[in-house]
Amino acid sequence: MEAEFQSLQKNHTWILSDIPAGKKPISCKWVYKVKYKADETPDKYKARLVARGFSQKEGIDYEETFAPTAKMSTIQLVLALAA
């Protein structure tokens, strides 16, 4: 957990700010996973801090969402132009 937290701080993934009046913060939780070697012995222990965004309500907590994605045809076109 400490290594993950330090990584989040080092990469400036988030900033600490005050909560606007009348709003409540989104809760978060730690998710743990054990990575195994090929011989089934534990290799390393991973920890991730995830936001529990399912508690948000559209129009109240957020207005719109945006996730940049690219179609395969667009990627092929860019690679063809680069070649």
PDB file of N, CA and C in Angstrom:
ATOM      1  N   MET A   1       0.820  -1.185   0.000  1.00  0.00           N
ATOM      2  CA  MET A   1       0.000   0.000   0.000  1.00  0.00           C
ATOM      3  C   MET A   1       0.866   1.252   0.000  1.00  0.00           C
ATOM      4  N   GLU A   2       1.919   1.214   0.768  1.00  0.00           N
ATOM      5  CA  GLU A   2       2.791   2.381   0.855  1.00  0.00           C
ATOM      6  C   GLU A   2       3.452   2.671  -0.498  1.00  0.00           C
ATOM      7  N   ALA A   3       3.905   1.626  -1.196  1.00  0.00           N
ATOM      8  CA  ALA A   3       4.536   1.809  -2.506  1.00  0.00           C
ATOM      9  C   ALA A   3       3.533   2.373  -3.516  1.00  0.00           C
ATOM     10  N   GLU A   4       2.318   1.895  -3.508  1.00  0.00           N
ATOM     11  CA  GLU A   4       1.284   2.400  -4.411  1.00  0.00           C
ATOM     12  C   GLU A   4       0.959   3.852  -4.096  1.00  0.00           C
ATOM     13  N   PHE A   5       0.848   4.184  -2.840  1.00  0.00           N
ATOM     14  CA  PHE A   5       0.549   5.557  -2.428  1.00  0.00           C
ATOM     15  C   PHE A   5       1.668   6.507  -2.845  1.00  0.00           C
ATOM     16  N   GLN A   6       2.918   6.088  -2.657  1.00  0.00           N
ATOM     17  CA  GLN A   6       4.053   6.912  -3.068  1.00  0.00           C
ATOM     18  C   GLN A   6       4.087   7.089  -4.579  1.00  0.00           C
ATOM     19  N   SER A   7       3.720   6.034  -5.319  1.00  0.00           N
ATOM     20  CA  SER A   7       3.668   6.122  -6.772  1.00  0.00           C
ATOM     21  C   SER A   7       2.614   7.118  -7.227  1.00  0.00           C
ATOM     22  N   LEU A   8       1.442   7.117  -6.583  1.00  0.00           N
ATOM     23  CA  LEU A   8       0.391   8.076  -6.913  1.00  0.00           C
ATOM     24  C   LEU A   8       0.861   9.505  -6.663  1.00  0.00           C
ATOM     25  N   GLN A   9       1.565   9.714  -5.573  1.00  0.00           N
ATOM     26  CA  GLN A   9       2.062  11.052  -5.263  1.00  0.00           C
ATOM     27  C   GLN A   9       3.173  11.470  -6.217  1.00  0.00           C
ATOM     28  N   LYS A  10       4.072  10.557  -6.536  1.00  0.00           N
ATOM     29  CA  LYS A  10       5.202  10.868  -7.415  1.00  0.00           C
ATOM     30  C   LYS A  10       4.737  11.229  -8.820  1.00  0.00           C
ATOM     31  N   ASN A  11       3.713  10.549  -9.321  1.00  0.00           N
ATOM     32  CA  ASN A  11       3.211  10.783 -10.676  1.00  0.00           C
ATOM     33  C   ASN A  11       2.185  11.913 -10.741  1.00  0.00           C
ATOM     34  N   HIS A  12       1.920  12.560  -9.625  1.00  0.00           N
ATOM     35  CA  HIS A  12       0.934  13.649  -9.559  1.00  0.00           C
ATOM     36  C   HIS A  12      -0.406  13.195 -10.148  1.00  0.00           C
ATOM     37  N   THR A  13      -0.849  12.011  -9.746  1.00  0.00           N
ATOM     38  CA  THR A  13      -2.098  11.440 -10.237  1.00  0.00           C
ATOM     39  C   THR A  13      -3.300  12.221  -9.730  1.00  0.00           C
ATOM     40  N   TRP A  14      -3.208  12.780  -8.571  1.00  0.00           N
ATOM     41  CA  TRP A  14      -4.313  13.516  -7.992  1.00  0.00           C
ATOM     42  C   TRP A  14      -3.763  14.649  -7.146  1.00  0.00           C
ATOM     43  N   ILE A  15      -4.641  15.597  -6.850  1.00  0.00           N
ATOM     44  CA  ILE A  15      -4.270  16.694  -5.955  1.00  0.00           C
ATOM     45  C   ILE A  15      -5.301  16.747  -4.831  1.00  0.00           C
ATOM     46  N   LEU A  16      -4.868  17.130  -3.694  1.00  0.00           N
ATOM     47  CA  LEU A  16      -5.741  17.252  -2.534  1.00  0.00           C
ATOM     48  C   LEU A  16      -6.408  18.620  -2.588  1.00  0.00           C
ATOM     49  N   SER A  17      -7.728  18.637  -2.537  1.00  0.00           N
ATOM     50  CA  SER A  17      -8.452  19.905  -2.605  1.00  0.00           C
ATOM     51  C   SER A  17      -9.629  19.869  -1.638  1.00  0.00           C
ATOM     52  N   ASP A  18     -10.186  21.029  -1.398  1.00  0.00           N
ATOM     53  CA  ASP A  18     -11.348  21.134  -0.521  1.00  0.00           C
ATOM     54  C   ASP A  18     -12.603  20.691  -1.268  1.00  0.00           C
ATOM     55  N   ILE A  19     -13.562  20.150  -0.540  1.00  0.00           N
ATOM     56  CA  ILE A  19     -14.826  19.711  -1.126  1.00  0.00           C
ATOM     57  C   ILE A  19     -15.743  20.916  -1.262  1.00  0.00           C
ATOM     58  N   PRO A  20     -16.379  21.103  -2.440  1.00  0.00           N
ATOM     59  CA  PRO A  20     -17.320  22.223  -2.586  1.00  0.00           C
ATOM     60  C   PRO A  20     -18.477  22.089  -1.606  1.00  0.00           C
ATOM     61  N   ALA A  21     -19.055  23.203  -1.249  1.00  0.00           N
ATOM     62  CA  ALA A  21     -20.169  23.217  -0.297  1.00  0.00           C
ATOM     63  C   ALA A  21     -21.344  22.425  -0.867  1.00  0.00           C
ATOM     64  N   GLY A  22     -21.941  21.596  -0.040  1.00  0.00           N
ATOM     65  CA  GLY A  22     -23.106  20.828  -0.449  1.00  0.00           C
ATOM     66  C   GLY A  22     -22.779  19.538  -1.173  1.00  0.00           C
ATOM     67  N   LYS A  23     -21.516  19.191  -1.329  1.00  0.00           N
ATOM     68  CA  LYS A  23     -21.116  17.960  -2.028  1.00  0.00           C
ATOM     69  C   LYS A  23     -20.489  16.998  -1.041  1.00  0.00           C
ATOM     70  N   LYS A  24     -20.566  15.710  -1.333  1.00  0.00           N
ATOM     71  CA  LYS A  24     -19.909  14.723  -0.489  1.00  0.00           C
ATOM     72  C   LYS A  24     -18.836  14.005  -1.312  1.00  0.00           C
ATOM     73  N   PRO A  25     -17.742  13.615  -0.686  1.00  0.00           N
ATOM     74  CA  PRO A  25     -16.651  12.986  -1.433  1.00  0.00           C
ATOM     75  C   PRO A  25     -17.004  11.560  -1.870  1.00  0.00           C
ATOM     76  N   ILE A  26     -16.343  11.113  -2.920  1.00  0.00           N
ATOM     77  CA  ILE A  26     -16.490   9.731  -3.382  1.00  0.00           C
ATOM     78  C   ILE A  26     -15.587   8.873  -2.508  1.00  0.00           C
ATOM     79  N   SER A  27     -16.120   7.793  -2.013  1.00  0.00           N
ATOM     80  CA  SER A  27     -15.297   6.923  -1.171  1.00  0.00           C
ATOM     81  C   SER A  27     -14.364   6.093  -2.049  1.00  0.00           C
ATOM     82  N   CYS A  28     -13.377   5.505  -1.441  1.00  0.00           N
ATOM     83  CA  CYS A  28     -12.429   4.665  -2.163  1.00  0.00           C
ATOM     84  C   CYS A  28     -12.115   3.444  -1.292  1.00  0.00           C
ATOM     85  N   LYS A  29     -11.486   2.464  -1.913  1.00  0.00           N
ATOM     86  CA  LYS A  29     -11.085   1.283  -1.151  1.00  0.00           C
ATOM     87  C   LYS A  29      -9.833   0.691  -1.764  1.00  0.00           C
ATOM     88  N   TRP A  30      -9.128  -0.088  -0.975  1.00  0.00           N
ATOM     89  CA  TRP A  30      -7.922  -0.774  -1.431  1.00  0.00           C
ATOM     90  C   TRP A  30      -8.303  -2.145  -1.975  1.00  0.00           C
ATOM     91  N   VAL A  31      -7.730  -2.499  -3.124  1.00  0.00           N
ATOM     92  CA  VAL A  31      -7.938  -3.814  -3.734  1.00  0.00           C
ATOM     93  C   VAL A  31      -6.576  -4.511  -3.749  1.00  0.00           C
ATOM     94  N   TYR A  32      -6.537  -5.708  -3.211  1.00  0.00           N
ATOM     95  CA  TYR A  32      -5.289  -6.463  -3.102  1.00  0.00           C
ATOM     96  C   TYR A  32      -5.298  -7.656  -4.053  1.00  0.00           C
ATOM     97  N   LYS A  33      -4.117  -7.970  -4.606  1.00  0.00           N
ATOM     98  CA  LYS A  33      -3.995  -9.117  -5.490  1.00  0.00           C
ATOM     99  C   LYS A  33      -2.602  -9.718  -5.322  1.00  0.00           C
ATOM    100  N   VAL A  34      -2.531 -11.032  -5.360  1.00  0.00           N
ATOM    101  CA  VAL A  34      -1.249 -11.729  -5.270  1.00  0.00           C
ATOM    102  C   VAL A  34      -0.873 -12.191  -6.667  1.00  0.00           C
ATOM    103  N   LYS A  35       0.318 -11.803  -7.134  1.00  0.00           N
ATOM    104  CA  LYS A  35       0.830 -12.250  -8.427  1.00  0.00           C
ATOM    105  C   LYS A  35       1.674 -13.487  -8.191  1.00  0.00           C
ATOM    106  N   TYR A  36       1.463 -14.513  -9.015  1.00  0.00           N
ATOM    107  CA  TYR A  36       2.168 -15.778  -8.842  1.00  0.00           C
ATOM    108  C   TYR A  36       3.176 -16.007  -9.948  1.00  0.00           C
ATOM    109  N   LYS A  37       4.252 -16.758  -9.631  1.00  0.00           N
ATOM    110  CA  LYS A  37       5.229 -17.189 -10.621  1.00  0.00           C
ATOM    111  C   LYS A  37       4.653 -18.376 -11.380  1.00  0.00           C
ATOM    112  N   ALA A  38       5.385 -18.861 -12.369  1.00  0.00           N
ATOM    113  CA  ALA A  38       4.921 -19.992 -13.175  1.00  0.00           C
ATOM    114  C   ALA A  38       4.775 -21.264 -12.340  1.00  0.00           C
ATOM    115  N   ASP A  39       5.566 -21.389 -11.270  1.00  0.00           N
ATOM    116  CA  ASP A  39       5.489 -22.588 -10.431  1.00  0.00           C
ATOM    117  C   ASP A  39       4.494 -22.432  -9.280  1.00  0.00           C
ATOM    118  N   GLU A  40       3.593 -21.451  -9.390  1.00  0.00           N
ATOM    119  CA  GLU A  40       2.504 -21.230  -8.423  1.00  0.00           C
ATOM    120  C   GLU A  40       2.960 -20.707  -7.059  1.00  0.00           C
ATOM    121  N   THR A  41       4.184 -20.224  -6.948  1.00  0.00           N
ATOM    122  CA  THR A  41       4.621 -19.609  -5.701  1.00  0.00           C
ATOM    123  C   THR A  41       4.363 -18.102  -5.799  1.00  0.00           C
ATOM    124  N   PRO A  42       4.044 -17.452  -4.689  1.00  0.00           N
ATOM    125  CA  PRO A  42       3.773 -16.008  -4.742  1.00  0.00           C
ATOM    126  C   PRO A  42       4.992 -15.225  -5.206  1.00  0.00           C
ATOM    127  N   ASP A  43       4.778 -14.335  -6.154  1.00  0.00           N
ATOM    128  CA  ASP A  43       5.854 -13.516  -6.697  1.00  0.00           C
ATOM    129  C   ASP A  43       5.866 -12.146  -6.028  1.00  0.00           C
ATOM    130  N   LYS A  44       4.716 -11.474  -6.031  1.00  0.00           N
ATOM    131  CA  LYS A  44       4.621 -10.174  -5.379  1.00  0.00           C
ATOM    132  C   LYS A  44       3.173  -9.887  -5.008  1.00  0.00           C
ATOM    133  N   TYR A  45       3.021  -8.960  -4.115  1.00  0.00           N
ATOM    134  CA  TYR A  45       1.706  -8.561  -3.645  1.00  0.00           C
ATOM    135  C   TYR A  45       1.412  -7.171  -4.184  1.00  0.00           C
ATOM    136  N   LYS A  46       0.275  -7.017  -4.856  1.00  0.00           N
ATOM    137  CA  LYS A  46      -0.091  -5.751  -5.469  1.00  0.00           C
ATOM    138  C   LYS A  46      -1.240  -5.114  -4.695  1.00  0.00           C
ATOM    139  N   ALA A  47      -1.250  -3.802  -4.642  1.00  0.00           N
ATOM    140  CA  ALA A  47      -2.335  -3.060  -3.995  1.00  0.00           C
ATOM    141  C   ALA A  47      -2.712  -1.906  -4.915  1.00  0.00           C
ATOM    142  N   ARG A  48      -4.011  -1.670  -5.068  1.00  0.00           N
ATOM    143  CA  ARG A  48      -4.505  -0.558  -5.877  1.00  0.00           C
ATOM    144  C   ARG A  48      -5.537   0.206  -5.067  1.00  0.00           C
ATOM    145  N   LEU A  49      -5.514   1.504  -5.211  1.00  0.00           N
ATOM    146  CA  LEU A  49      -6.517   2.355  -4.588  1.00  0.00           C
ATOM    147  C   LEU A  49      -7.526   2.723  -5.670  1.00  0.00           C
ATOM    148  N   VAL A  50      -8.778   2.311  -5.501  1.00  0.00           N
ATOM    149  CA  VAL A  50      -9.796   2.550  -6.519  1.00  0.00           C
ATOM    150  C   VAL A  50     -10.921   3.411  -5.949  1.00  0.00           C
ATOM    151  N   ALA A  51     -11.442   4.305  -6.796  1.00  0.00           N
ATOM    152  CA  ALA A  51     -12.581   5.140  -6.412  1.00  0.00           C
ATOM    153  C   ALA A  51     -13.859   4.346  -6.619  1.00  0.00           C
ATOM    154  N   ARG A  52     -14.799   4.563  -5.752  1.00  0.00           N
ATOM    155  CA  ARG A  52     -16.080   3.866  -5.843  1.00  0.00           C
ATOM    156  C   ARG A  52     -17.068   4.781  -6.571  1.00  0.00           C
ATOM    157  N   GLY A  53     -16.851   4.937  -7.886  1.00  0.00           N
ATOM    158  CA  GLY A  53     -17.622   5.865  -8.687  1.00  0.00           C
ATOM    159  C   GLY A  53     -19.063   5.457  -8.907  1.00  0.00           C
ATOM    160  N   PHE A  54     -19.409   4.219  -8.588  1.00  0.00           N
ATOM    161  CA  PHE A  54     -20.789   3.777  -8.782  1.00  0.00           C
ATOM    162  C   PHE A  54     -21.767   4.533  -7.893  1.00  0.00           C
ATOM    163  N   SER A  55     -21.265   5.218  -6.892  1.00  0.00           N
ATOM    164  CA  SER A  55     -22.153   5.956  -5.991  1.00  0.00           C
ATOM    165  C   SER A  55     -22.539   7.327  -6.543  1.00  0.00           C
ATOM    166  N   GLN A  56     -21.954   7.714  -7.696  1.00  0.00           N
ATOM    167  CA  GLN A  56     -22.278   8.999  -8.291  1.00  0.00           C
ATOM    168  C   GLN A  56     -23.607   8.933  -9.043  1.00  0.00           C
ATOM    169  N   LYS A  57     -24.265  10.076  -9.148  1.00  0.00           N
ATOM    170  CA  LYS A  57     -25.520  10.176  -9.880  1.00  0.00           C
ATOM    171  C   LYS A  57     -25.373  11.239 -10.962  1.00  0.00           C
ATOM    172  N   GLU A  58     -25.753  10.876 -12.194  1.00  0.00           N
ATOM    173  CA  GLU A  58     -25.619  11.808 -13.311  1.00  0.00           C
ATOM    174  C   GLU A  58     -26.495  13.033 -13.088  1.00  0.00           C
ATOM    175  N   GLY A  59     -25.929  14.197 -13.388  1.00  0.00           N
ATOM    176  CA  GLY A  59     -26.649  15.454 -13.191  1.00  0.00           C
ATOM    177  C   GLY A  59     -26.467  16.037 -11.807  1.00  0.00           C
ATOM    178  N   ILE A  60     -26.088  15.205 -10.845  1.00  0.00           N
ATOM    179  CA  ILE A  60     -25.866  15.680  -9.480  1.00  0.00           C
ATOM    180  C   ILE A  60     -24.366  15.755  -9.201  1.00  0.00           C
ATOM    181  N   ASP A  61     -23.667  14.633  -9.400  1.00  0.00           N
ATOM    182  CA  ASP A  61     -22.234  14.571  -9.118  1.00  0.00           C
ATOM    183  C   ASP A  61     -21.369  14.850 -10.345  1.00  0.00           C
ATOM    184  N   TYR A  62     -21.898  14.647 -11.540  1.00  0.00           N
ATOM    185  CA  TYR A  62     -21.145  14.915 -12.758  1.00  0.00           C
ATOM    186  C   TYR A  62     -22.122  15.253 -13.874  1.00  0.00           C
ATOM    187  N   GLU A  63     -21.624  15.945 -14.891  1.00  0.00           N
ATOM    188  CA  GLU A  63     -22.467  16.353 -16.009  1.00  0.00           C
ATOM    189  C   GLU A  63     -22.282  15.434 -17.220  1.00  0.00           C
ATOM    190  N   GLU A  64     -21.027  15.121 -17.552  1.00  0.00           N
ATOM    191  CA  GLU A  64     -20.763  14.288 -18.710  1.00  0.00           C
ATOM    192  C   GLU A  64     -19.495  13.471 -18.470  1.00  0.00           C
ATOM    193  N   THR A  65     -19.334  12.429 -19.252  1.00  0.00           N
ATOM    194  CA  THR A  65     -18.128  11.615 -19.171  1.00  0.00           C
ATOM    195  C   THR A  65     -17.456  11.609 -20.529  1.00  0.00           C
ATOM    196  N   PHE A  66     -16.155  11.409 -20.532  1.00  0.00           N
ATOM    197  CA  PHE A  66     -15.403  11.382 -21.770  1.00  0.00           C
ATOM    198  C   PHE A  66     -14.271  10.382 -21.630  1.00  0.00           C
ATOM    199  N   ALA A  67     -14.196   9.453 -22.574  1.00  0.00           N
ATOM    200  CA  ALA A  67     -13.109   8.483 -22.606  1.00  0.00           C
ATOM    201  C   ALA A  67     -12.556   8.444 -24.022  1.00  0.00           C
ATOM    202  N   PRO A  68     -11.354   8.992 -24.237  1.00  0.00           N
ATOM    203  CA  PRO A  68     -10.806   9.006 -25.591  1.00  0.00           C
ATOM    204  C   PRO A  68     -10.487   7.591 -26.068  1.00  0.00           C
ATOM    205  N   THR A  69     -11.043   7.222 -27.202  1.00  0.00           N
ATOM    206  CA  THR A  69     -10.789   5.915 -27.798  1.00  0.00           C
ATOM    207  C   THR A  69     -10.516   6.101 -29.278  1.00  0.00           C
ATOM    208  N   ALA A  70      -9.840   5.157 -29.854  1.00  0.00           N
ATOM    209  CA  ALA A  70      -9.537   5.207 -31.283  1.00  0.00           C
ATOM    210  C   ALA A  70     -10.028   3.928 -31.943  1.00  0.00           C
ATOM    211  N   LYS A  71     -10.615   4.085 -33.126  1.00  0.00           N
ATOM    212  CA  LYS A  71     -11.052   2.917 -33.888  1.00  0.00           C
ATOM    213  C   LYS A  71      -9.835   2.265 -34.528  1.00  0.00           C
ATOM    214  N   MET A  72      -9.944   0.977 -34.792  1.00  0.00           N
ATOM    215  CA  MET A  72      -8.831   0.256 -35.407  1.00  0.00           C
ATOM    216  C   MET A  72      -8.524   0.828 -36.783  1.00  0.00           C
ATOM    217  N   SER A  73      -9.532   1.257 -37.517  1.00  0.00           N
ATOM    218  CA  SER A  73      -9.301   1.826 -38.855  1.00  0.00           C
ATOM    219  C   SER A  73      -8.491   3.121 -38.765  1.00  0.00           C
ATOM    220  N   THR A  74      -8.709   3.904 -37.708  1.00  0.00           N
ATOM    221  CA  THR A  74      -7.939   5.138 -37.524  1.00  0.00           C
ATOM    222  C   THR A  74      -6.477   4.819 -37.229  1.00  0.00           C
ATOM    223  N   ILE A  75      -6.236   3.835 -36.409  1.00  0.00           N
ATOM    224  CA  ILE A  75      -4.858   3.434 -36.090  1.00  0.00           C
ATOM    225  C   ILE A  75      -4.163   2.917 -37.338  1.00  0.00           C
ATOM    226  N   GLN A  76      -4.854   2.104 -38.145  1.00  0.00           N
ATOM    227  CA  GLN A  76      -4.268   1.587 -39.382  1.00  0.00           C
ATOM    228  C   GLN A  76      -3.942   2.712 -40.350  1.00  0.00           C
ATOM    229  N   LEU A  77      -4.815   3.722 -40.434  1.00  0.00           N
ATOM    230  CA  LEU A  77      -4.568   4.850 -41.320  1.00  0.00           C
ATOM    231  C   LEU A  77      -3.334   5.630 -40.890  1.00  0.00           C
ATOM    232  N   VAL A  78      -3.200   5.879 -39.610  1.00  0.00           N
ATOM    233  CA  VAL A  78      -2.034   6.617 -39.107  1.00  0.00           C
ATOM    234  C   VAL A  78      -0.755   5.832 -39.354  1.00  0.00           C
ATOM    235  N   LEU A  79      -0.786   4.525 -39.129  1.00  0.00           N
ATOM    236  CA  LEU A  79       0.398   3.697 -39.393  1.00  0.00           C
ATOM    237  C   LEU A  79       0.727   3.658 -40.867  1.00  0.00           C
ATOM    238  N   ALA A  80      -0.298   3.619 -41.730  1.00  0.00           N
ATOM    239  CA  ALA A  80      -0.055   3.610 -43.180  1.00  0.00           C
ATOM    240  C   ALA A  80       0.556   4.928 -43.630  1.00  0.00           C
ATOM    241  N   LEU A  81       0.088   6.038 -43.073  1.00  0.00           N
ATOM    242  CA  LEU A  81       0.656   7.333 -43.418  1.00  0.00           C
ATOM    243  C   LEU A  81       2.087   7.465 -42.923  1.00  0.00           C
ATOM    244  N   ALA A  82       2.365   6.905 -41.758  1.00  0.00           N
ATOM    245  CA  ALA A  82       3.714   6.969 -41.207  1.00  0.00           C
ATOM    246  C   ALA A  82       4.693   6.118 -42.008  1.00  0.00           C
ATOM    247  N   ALA A  83       4.188   5.031 -42.565  1.00  0.00           N
ATOM    248  CA  ALA A  83       5.073   4.141 -43.357  1.00  0.00           C
ATOM    249  C   ALA A  83       5.346   4.785 -44.687  1.00  0.00           C
TER     250      ALA A  83
END
